[in-house]
mmCIF file of C-alpha atoms and ligand atoms in Angstrom:
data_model
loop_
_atom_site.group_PDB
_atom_site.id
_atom_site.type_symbol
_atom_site.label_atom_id
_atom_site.label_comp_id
_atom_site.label_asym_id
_atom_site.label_seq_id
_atom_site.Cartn_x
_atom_site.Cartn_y
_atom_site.Cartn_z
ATOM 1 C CA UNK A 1 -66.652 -39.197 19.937
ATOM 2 C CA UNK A 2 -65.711 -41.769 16.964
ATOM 3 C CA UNK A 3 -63.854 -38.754 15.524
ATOM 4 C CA UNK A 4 -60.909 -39.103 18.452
ATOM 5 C CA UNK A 5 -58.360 -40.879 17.304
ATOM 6 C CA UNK A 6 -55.174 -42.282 19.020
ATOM 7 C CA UNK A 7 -51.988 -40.503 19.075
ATOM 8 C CA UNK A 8 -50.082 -39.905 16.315
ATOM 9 C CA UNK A 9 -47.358 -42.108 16.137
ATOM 10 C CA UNK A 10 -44.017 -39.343 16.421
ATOM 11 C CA UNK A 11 -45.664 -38.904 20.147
ATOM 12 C CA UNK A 12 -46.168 -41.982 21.039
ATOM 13 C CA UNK A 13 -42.216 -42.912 20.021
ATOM 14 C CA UNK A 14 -41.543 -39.957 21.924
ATOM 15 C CA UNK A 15 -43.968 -41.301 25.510
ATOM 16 C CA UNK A 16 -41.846 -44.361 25.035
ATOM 17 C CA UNK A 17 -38.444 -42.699 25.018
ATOM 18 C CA UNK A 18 -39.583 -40.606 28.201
ATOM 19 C CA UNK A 19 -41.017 -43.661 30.002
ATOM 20 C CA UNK A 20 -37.956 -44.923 29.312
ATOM 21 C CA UNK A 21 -35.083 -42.655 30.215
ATOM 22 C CA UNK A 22 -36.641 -39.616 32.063
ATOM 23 C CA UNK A 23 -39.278 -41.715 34.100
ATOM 24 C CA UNK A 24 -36.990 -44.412 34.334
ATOM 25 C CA UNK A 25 -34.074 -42.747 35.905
ATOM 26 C CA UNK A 26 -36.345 -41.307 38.126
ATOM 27 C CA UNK A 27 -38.664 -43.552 38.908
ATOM 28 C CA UNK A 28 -38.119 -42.859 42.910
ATOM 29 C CA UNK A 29 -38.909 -39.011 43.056
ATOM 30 C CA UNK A 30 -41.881 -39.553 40.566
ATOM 31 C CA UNK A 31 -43.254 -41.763 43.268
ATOM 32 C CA UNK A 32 -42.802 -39.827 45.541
ATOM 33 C CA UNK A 33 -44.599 -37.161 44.143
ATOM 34 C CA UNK A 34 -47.427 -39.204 43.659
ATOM 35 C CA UNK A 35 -47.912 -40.432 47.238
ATOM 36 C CA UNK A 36 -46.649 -37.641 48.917
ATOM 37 C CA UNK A 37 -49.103 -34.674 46.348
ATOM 38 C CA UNK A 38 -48.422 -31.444 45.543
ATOM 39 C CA UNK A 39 -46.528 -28.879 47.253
ATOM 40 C CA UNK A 40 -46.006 -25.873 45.095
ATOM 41 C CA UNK A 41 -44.613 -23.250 46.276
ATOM 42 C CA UNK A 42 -45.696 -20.985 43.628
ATOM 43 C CA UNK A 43 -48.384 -20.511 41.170
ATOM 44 C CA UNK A 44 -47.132 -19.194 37.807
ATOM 45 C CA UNK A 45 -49.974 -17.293 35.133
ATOM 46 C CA UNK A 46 -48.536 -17.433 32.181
ATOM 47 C CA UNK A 47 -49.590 -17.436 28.223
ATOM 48 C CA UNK A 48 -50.615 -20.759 26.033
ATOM 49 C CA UNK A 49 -47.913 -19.335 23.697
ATOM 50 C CA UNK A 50 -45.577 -23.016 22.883
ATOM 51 C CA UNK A 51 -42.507 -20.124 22.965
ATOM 52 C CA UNK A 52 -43.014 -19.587 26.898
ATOM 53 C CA UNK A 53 -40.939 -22.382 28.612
ATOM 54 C CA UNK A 54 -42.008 -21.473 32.136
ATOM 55 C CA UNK A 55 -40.452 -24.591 33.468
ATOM 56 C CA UNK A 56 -36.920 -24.270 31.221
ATOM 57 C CA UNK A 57 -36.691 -20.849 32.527
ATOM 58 C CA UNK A 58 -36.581 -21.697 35.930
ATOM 59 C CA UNK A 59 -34.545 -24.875 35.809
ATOM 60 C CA UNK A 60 -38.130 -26.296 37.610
ATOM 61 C CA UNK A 61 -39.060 -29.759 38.492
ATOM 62 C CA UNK A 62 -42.103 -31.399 38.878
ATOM 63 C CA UNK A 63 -43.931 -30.481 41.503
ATOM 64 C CA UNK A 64 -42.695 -26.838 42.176
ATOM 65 C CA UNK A 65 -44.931 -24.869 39.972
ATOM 66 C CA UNK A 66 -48.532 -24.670 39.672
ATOM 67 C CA UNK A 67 -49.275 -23.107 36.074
ATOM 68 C CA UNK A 68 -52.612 -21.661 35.021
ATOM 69 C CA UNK A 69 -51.971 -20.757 31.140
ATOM 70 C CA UNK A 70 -54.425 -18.792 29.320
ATOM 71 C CA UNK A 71 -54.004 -16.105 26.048
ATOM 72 C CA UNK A 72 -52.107 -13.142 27.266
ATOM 73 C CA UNK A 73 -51.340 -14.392 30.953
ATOM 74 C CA UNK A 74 -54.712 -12.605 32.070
ATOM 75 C CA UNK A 75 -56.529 -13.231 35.382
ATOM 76 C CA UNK A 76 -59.651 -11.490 35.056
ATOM 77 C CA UNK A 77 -61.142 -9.305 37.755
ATOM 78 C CA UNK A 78 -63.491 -11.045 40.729
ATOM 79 C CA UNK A 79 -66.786 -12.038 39.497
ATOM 80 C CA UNK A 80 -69.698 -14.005 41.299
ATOM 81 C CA UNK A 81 -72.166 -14.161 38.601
ATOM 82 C CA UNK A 82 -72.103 -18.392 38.950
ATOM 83 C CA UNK A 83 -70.452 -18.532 35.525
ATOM 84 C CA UNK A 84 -67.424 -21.465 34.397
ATOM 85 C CA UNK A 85 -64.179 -19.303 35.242
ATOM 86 C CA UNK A 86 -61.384 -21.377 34.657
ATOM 87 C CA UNK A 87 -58.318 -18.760 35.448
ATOM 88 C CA UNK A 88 -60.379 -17.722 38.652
ATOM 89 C CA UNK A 89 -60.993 -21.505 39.855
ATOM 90 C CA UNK A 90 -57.314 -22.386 39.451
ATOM 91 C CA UNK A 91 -56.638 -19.412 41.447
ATOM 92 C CA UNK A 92 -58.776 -20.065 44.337
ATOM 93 C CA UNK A 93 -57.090 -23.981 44.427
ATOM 94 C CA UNK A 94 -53.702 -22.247 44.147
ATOM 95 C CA UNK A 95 -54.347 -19.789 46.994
ATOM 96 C CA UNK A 96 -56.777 -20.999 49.260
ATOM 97 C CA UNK A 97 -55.988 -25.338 49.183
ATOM 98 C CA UNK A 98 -52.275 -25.329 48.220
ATOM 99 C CA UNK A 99 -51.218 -21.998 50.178
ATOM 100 C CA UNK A 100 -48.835 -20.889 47.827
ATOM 101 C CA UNK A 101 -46.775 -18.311 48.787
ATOM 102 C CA UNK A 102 -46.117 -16.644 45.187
ATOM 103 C CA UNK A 103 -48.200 -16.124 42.451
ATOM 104 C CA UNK A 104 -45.925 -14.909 39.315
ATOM 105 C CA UNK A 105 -47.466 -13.695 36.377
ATOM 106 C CA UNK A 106 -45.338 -13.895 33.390
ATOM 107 C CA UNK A 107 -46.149 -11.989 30.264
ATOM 108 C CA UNK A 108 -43.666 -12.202 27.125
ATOM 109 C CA UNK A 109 -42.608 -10.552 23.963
ATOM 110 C CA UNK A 110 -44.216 -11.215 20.675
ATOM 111 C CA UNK A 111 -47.893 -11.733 22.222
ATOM 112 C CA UNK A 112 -50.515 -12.860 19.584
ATOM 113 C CA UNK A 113 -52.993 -12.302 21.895
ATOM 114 C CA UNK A 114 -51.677 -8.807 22.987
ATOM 115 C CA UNK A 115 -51.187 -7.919 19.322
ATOM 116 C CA UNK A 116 -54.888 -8.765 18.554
ATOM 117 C CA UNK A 117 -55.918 -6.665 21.552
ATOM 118 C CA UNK A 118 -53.590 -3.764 20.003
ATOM 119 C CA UNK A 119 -55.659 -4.817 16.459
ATOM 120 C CA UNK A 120 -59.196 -4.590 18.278
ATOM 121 C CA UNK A 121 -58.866 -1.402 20.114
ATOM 122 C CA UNK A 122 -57.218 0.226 17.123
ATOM 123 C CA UNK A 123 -60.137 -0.802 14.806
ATOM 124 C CA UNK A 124 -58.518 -3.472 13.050
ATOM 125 C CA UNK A 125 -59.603 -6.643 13.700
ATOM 126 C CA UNK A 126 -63.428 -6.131 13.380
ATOM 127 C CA UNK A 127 -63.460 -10.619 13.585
ATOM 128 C CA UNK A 128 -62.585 -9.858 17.062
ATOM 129 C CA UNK A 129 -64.940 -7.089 18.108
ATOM 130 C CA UNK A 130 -67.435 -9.735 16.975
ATOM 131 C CA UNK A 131 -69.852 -10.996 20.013
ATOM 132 C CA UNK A 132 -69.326 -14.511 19.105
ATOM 133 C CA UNK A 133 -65.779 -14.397 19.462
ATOM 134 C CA UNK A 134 -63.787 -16.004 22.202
ATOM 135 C CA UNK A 135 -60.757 -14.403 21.835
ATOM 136 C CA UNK A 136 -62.004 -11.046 21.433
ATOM 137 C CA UNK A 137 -64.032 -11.373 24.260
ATOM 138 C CA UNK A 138 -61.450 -12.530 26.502
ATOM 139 C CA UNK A 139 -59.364 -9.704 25.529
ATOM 140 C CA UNK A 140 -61.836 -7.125 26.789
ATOM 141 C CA UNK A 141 -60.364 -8.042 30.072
ATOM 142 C CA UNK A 142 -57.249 -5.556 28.756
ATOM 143 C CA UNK A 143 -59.119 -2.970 27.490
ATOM 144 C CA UNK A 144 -58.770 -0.443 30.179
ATOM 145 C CA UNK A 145 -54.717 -1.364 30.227
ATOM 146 C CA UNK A 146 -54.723 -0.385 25.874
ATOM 147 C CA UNK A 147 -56.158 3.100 27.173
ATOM 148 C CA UNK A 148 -53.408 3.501 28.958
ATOM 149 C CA UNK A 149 -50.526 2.955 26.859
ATOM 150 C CA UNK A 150 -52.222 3.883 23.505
ATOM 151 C CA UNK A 151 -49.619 6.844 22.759
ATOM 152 C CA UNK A 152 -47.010 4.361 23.538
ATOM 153 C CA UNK A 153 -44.559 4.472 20.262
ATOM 154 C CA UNK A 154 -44.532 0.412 20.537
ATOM 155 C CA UNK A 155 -47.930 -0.103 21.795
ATOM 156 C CA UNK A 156 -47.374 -4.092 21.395
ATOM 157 C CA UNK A 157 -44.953 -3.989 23.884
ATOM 158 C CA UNK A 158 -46.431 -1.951 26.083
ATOM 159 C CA UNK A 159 -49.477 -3.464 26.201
ATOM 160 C CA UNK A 160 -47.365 -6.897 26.717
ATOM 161 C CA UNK A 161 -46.056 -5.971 29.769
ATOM 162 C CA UNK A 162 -49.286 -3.416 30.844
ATOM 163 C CA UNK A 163 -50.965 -7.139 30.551
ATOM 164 C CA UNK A 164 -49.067 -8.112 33.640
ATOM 165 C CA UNK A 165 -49.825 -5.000 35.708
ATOM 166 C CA UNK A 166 -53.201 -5.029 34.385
ATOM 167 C CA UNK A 167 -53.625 -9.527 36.511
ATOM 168 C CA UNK A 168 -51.639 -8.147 39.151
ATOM 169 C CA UNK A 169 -54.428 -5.150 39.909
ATOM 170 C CA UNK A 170 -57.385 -7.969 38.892
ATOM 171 C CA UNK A 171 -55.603 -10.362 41.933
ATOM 172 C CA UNK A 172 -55.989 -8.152 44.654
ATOM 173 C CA UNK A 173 -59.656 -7.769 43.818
ATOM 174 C CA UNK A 174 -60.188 -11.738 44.948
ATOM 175 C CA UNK A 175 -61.204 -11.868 48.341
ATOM 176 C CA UNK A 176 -58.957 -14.498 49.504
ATOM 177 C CA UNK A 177 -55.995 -12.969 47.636
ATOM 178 C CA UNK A 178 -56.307 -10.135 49.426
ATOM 179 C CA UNK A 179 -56.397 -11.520 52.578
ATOM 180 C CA UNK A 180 -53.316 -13.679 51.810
ATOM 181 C CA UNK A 181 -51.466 -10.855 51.197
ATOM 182 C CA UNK A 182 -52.545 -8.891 53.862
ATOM 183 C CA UNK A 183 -51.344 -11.439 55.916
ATOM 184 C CA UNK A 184 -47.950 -11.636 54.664
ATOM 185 C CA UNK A 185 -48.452 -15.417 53.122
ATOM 186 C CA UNK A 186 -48.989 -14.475 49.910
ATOM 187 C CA UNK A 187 -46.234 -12.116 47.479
ATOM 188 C CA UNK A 188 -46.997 -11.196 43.978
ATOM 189 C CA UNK A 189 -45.003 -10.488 41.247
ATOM 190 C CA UNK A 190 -44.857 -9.569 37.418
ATOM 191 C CA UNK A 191 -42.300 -10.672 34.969
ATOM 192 C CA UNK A 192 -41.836 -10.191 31.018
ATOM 193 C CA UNK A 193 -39.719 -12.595 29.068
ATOM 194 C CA UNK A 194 -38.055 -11.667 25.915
ATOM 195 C CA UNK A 195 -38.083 -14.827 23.823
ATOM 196 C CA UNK A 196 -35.544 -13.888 21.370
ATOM 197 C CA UNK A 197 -32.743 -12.756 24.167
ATOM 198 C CA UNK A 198 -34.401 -15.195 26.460
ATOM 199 C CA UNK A 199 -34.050 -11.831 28.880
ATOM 200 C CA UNK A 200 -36.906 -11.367 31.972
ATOM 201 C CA UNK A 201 -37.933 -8.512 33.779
ATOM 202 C CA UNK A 202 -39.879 -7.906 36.689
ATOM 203 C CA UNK A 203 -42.373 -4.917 37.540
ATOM 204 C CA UNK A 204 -41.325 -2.615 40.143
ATOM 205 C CA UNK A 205 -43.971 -1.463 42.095
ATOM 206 C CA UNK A 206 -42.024 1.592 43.410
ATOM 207 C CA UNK A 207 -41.340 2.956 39.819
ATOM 208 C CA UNK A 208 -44.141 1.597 37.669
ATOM 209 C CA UNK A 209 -41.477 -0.040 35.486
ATOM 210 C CA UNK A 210 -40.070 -3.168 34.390
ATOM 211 C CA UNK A 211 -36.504 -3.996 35.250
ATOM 212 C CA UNK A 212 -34.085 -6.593 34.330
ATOM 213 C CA UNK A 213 -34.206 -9.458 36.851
HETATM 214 ZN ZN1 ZN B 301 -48.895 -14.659 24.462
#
């Protein structure tokens, strides 16, 4: 591990200036939060993209959200095969140890990872296709949505916010999601943000389509 070094030194001027001012000033509620845990009352699936501000776009404190990020906002379907899932762990926390009652995915314009999907299934992007790579792999997971919007004229953007219907199907297929929904503790819901217009959107189930929140 000799190769980790310590922070660079613009981030560590910045830790200072939070400890300073944003900590500082609220020193009492960040106490709080740590004696009192976590209460979210929603989880939030959203991409790694550094554009998506899920917090900024919600005026959100600490504390409120629980946020599983991954490429593409993608919650792949149920699968007991004993293998490391990391967006179906933080699911099962959200759901069956916090009890939240929302999980919101939130897919967004200008996707890399949808794009490379788009690239992939179009026979483009053969370093994808590739067994040995990650992000291809993890795109499989949309596959099946790409078939369905393929004569889309914008197929990136359909597939962006396809991505969100496409988590939304995989949730119901956990167990305990299910259930949580069935019993009315649980509601779901897909959104799109448009990061140039800073617009969102949310998928109606009634009409298959996405409409301006
Ligand atoms: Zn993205």
């Amino acid at each position: 591990m000799h190769r980790v070094r310590p922070l660079p030194a613009y981030l560590v001027q910045r830790y200072h200036g939070w400890k300073a001012t944003g900590w500082h000033e609220n020193r009492a509620w960040y106490r709080r939060l740590a004696d009192e845990g976590q209460r979210p009352r929603a989880m939030v699936v959203s991409c790694c993209d550094s554009r998506v501000h899920v917090t900024s776009i919600f005026g959100a404190d600490q504390g409120e959200f629980f946020i599983h990020r991954n490429i593409a906002n993608l919650v792949p379907p149920y699968e007991q095969d004993g293998a490391q899932h990391g967006t179906s762990a933080a699911v099962e926390y959200a759901v069956t140890a916090l009890h939240v009652a929302h999980v919101i995915v939130l897919g967004h314009s200008q996707c890399g990872g949808v794009q490379g999907c788009v690239d992939m299934c179009e026979g483009r992007a053969p370093h994808l296709e590739d067994g040995s790579s990650f992000v291809g792999r993890w795109m499989d997971i949309l596959r099946p949505g790409y078939d369905r919007i393929k004569d889309d004229p914008h197929p990136a953007r359909a597939l962006e916010k396809e991505a969100v219907v496409v988590s939304l199907t995989n949730l119901m297929t956990f167990p305990f999601v299910r259930a949580a929904v069935d019993a009315g503790q649980l509601t779901l819901h897909g959104l799109w943000t448009d990061i140039g217009e800073g617009n969102l959107e949310f998928w109606d189930p009634a009409t298959g389509a996405f409409k301006p929140v």
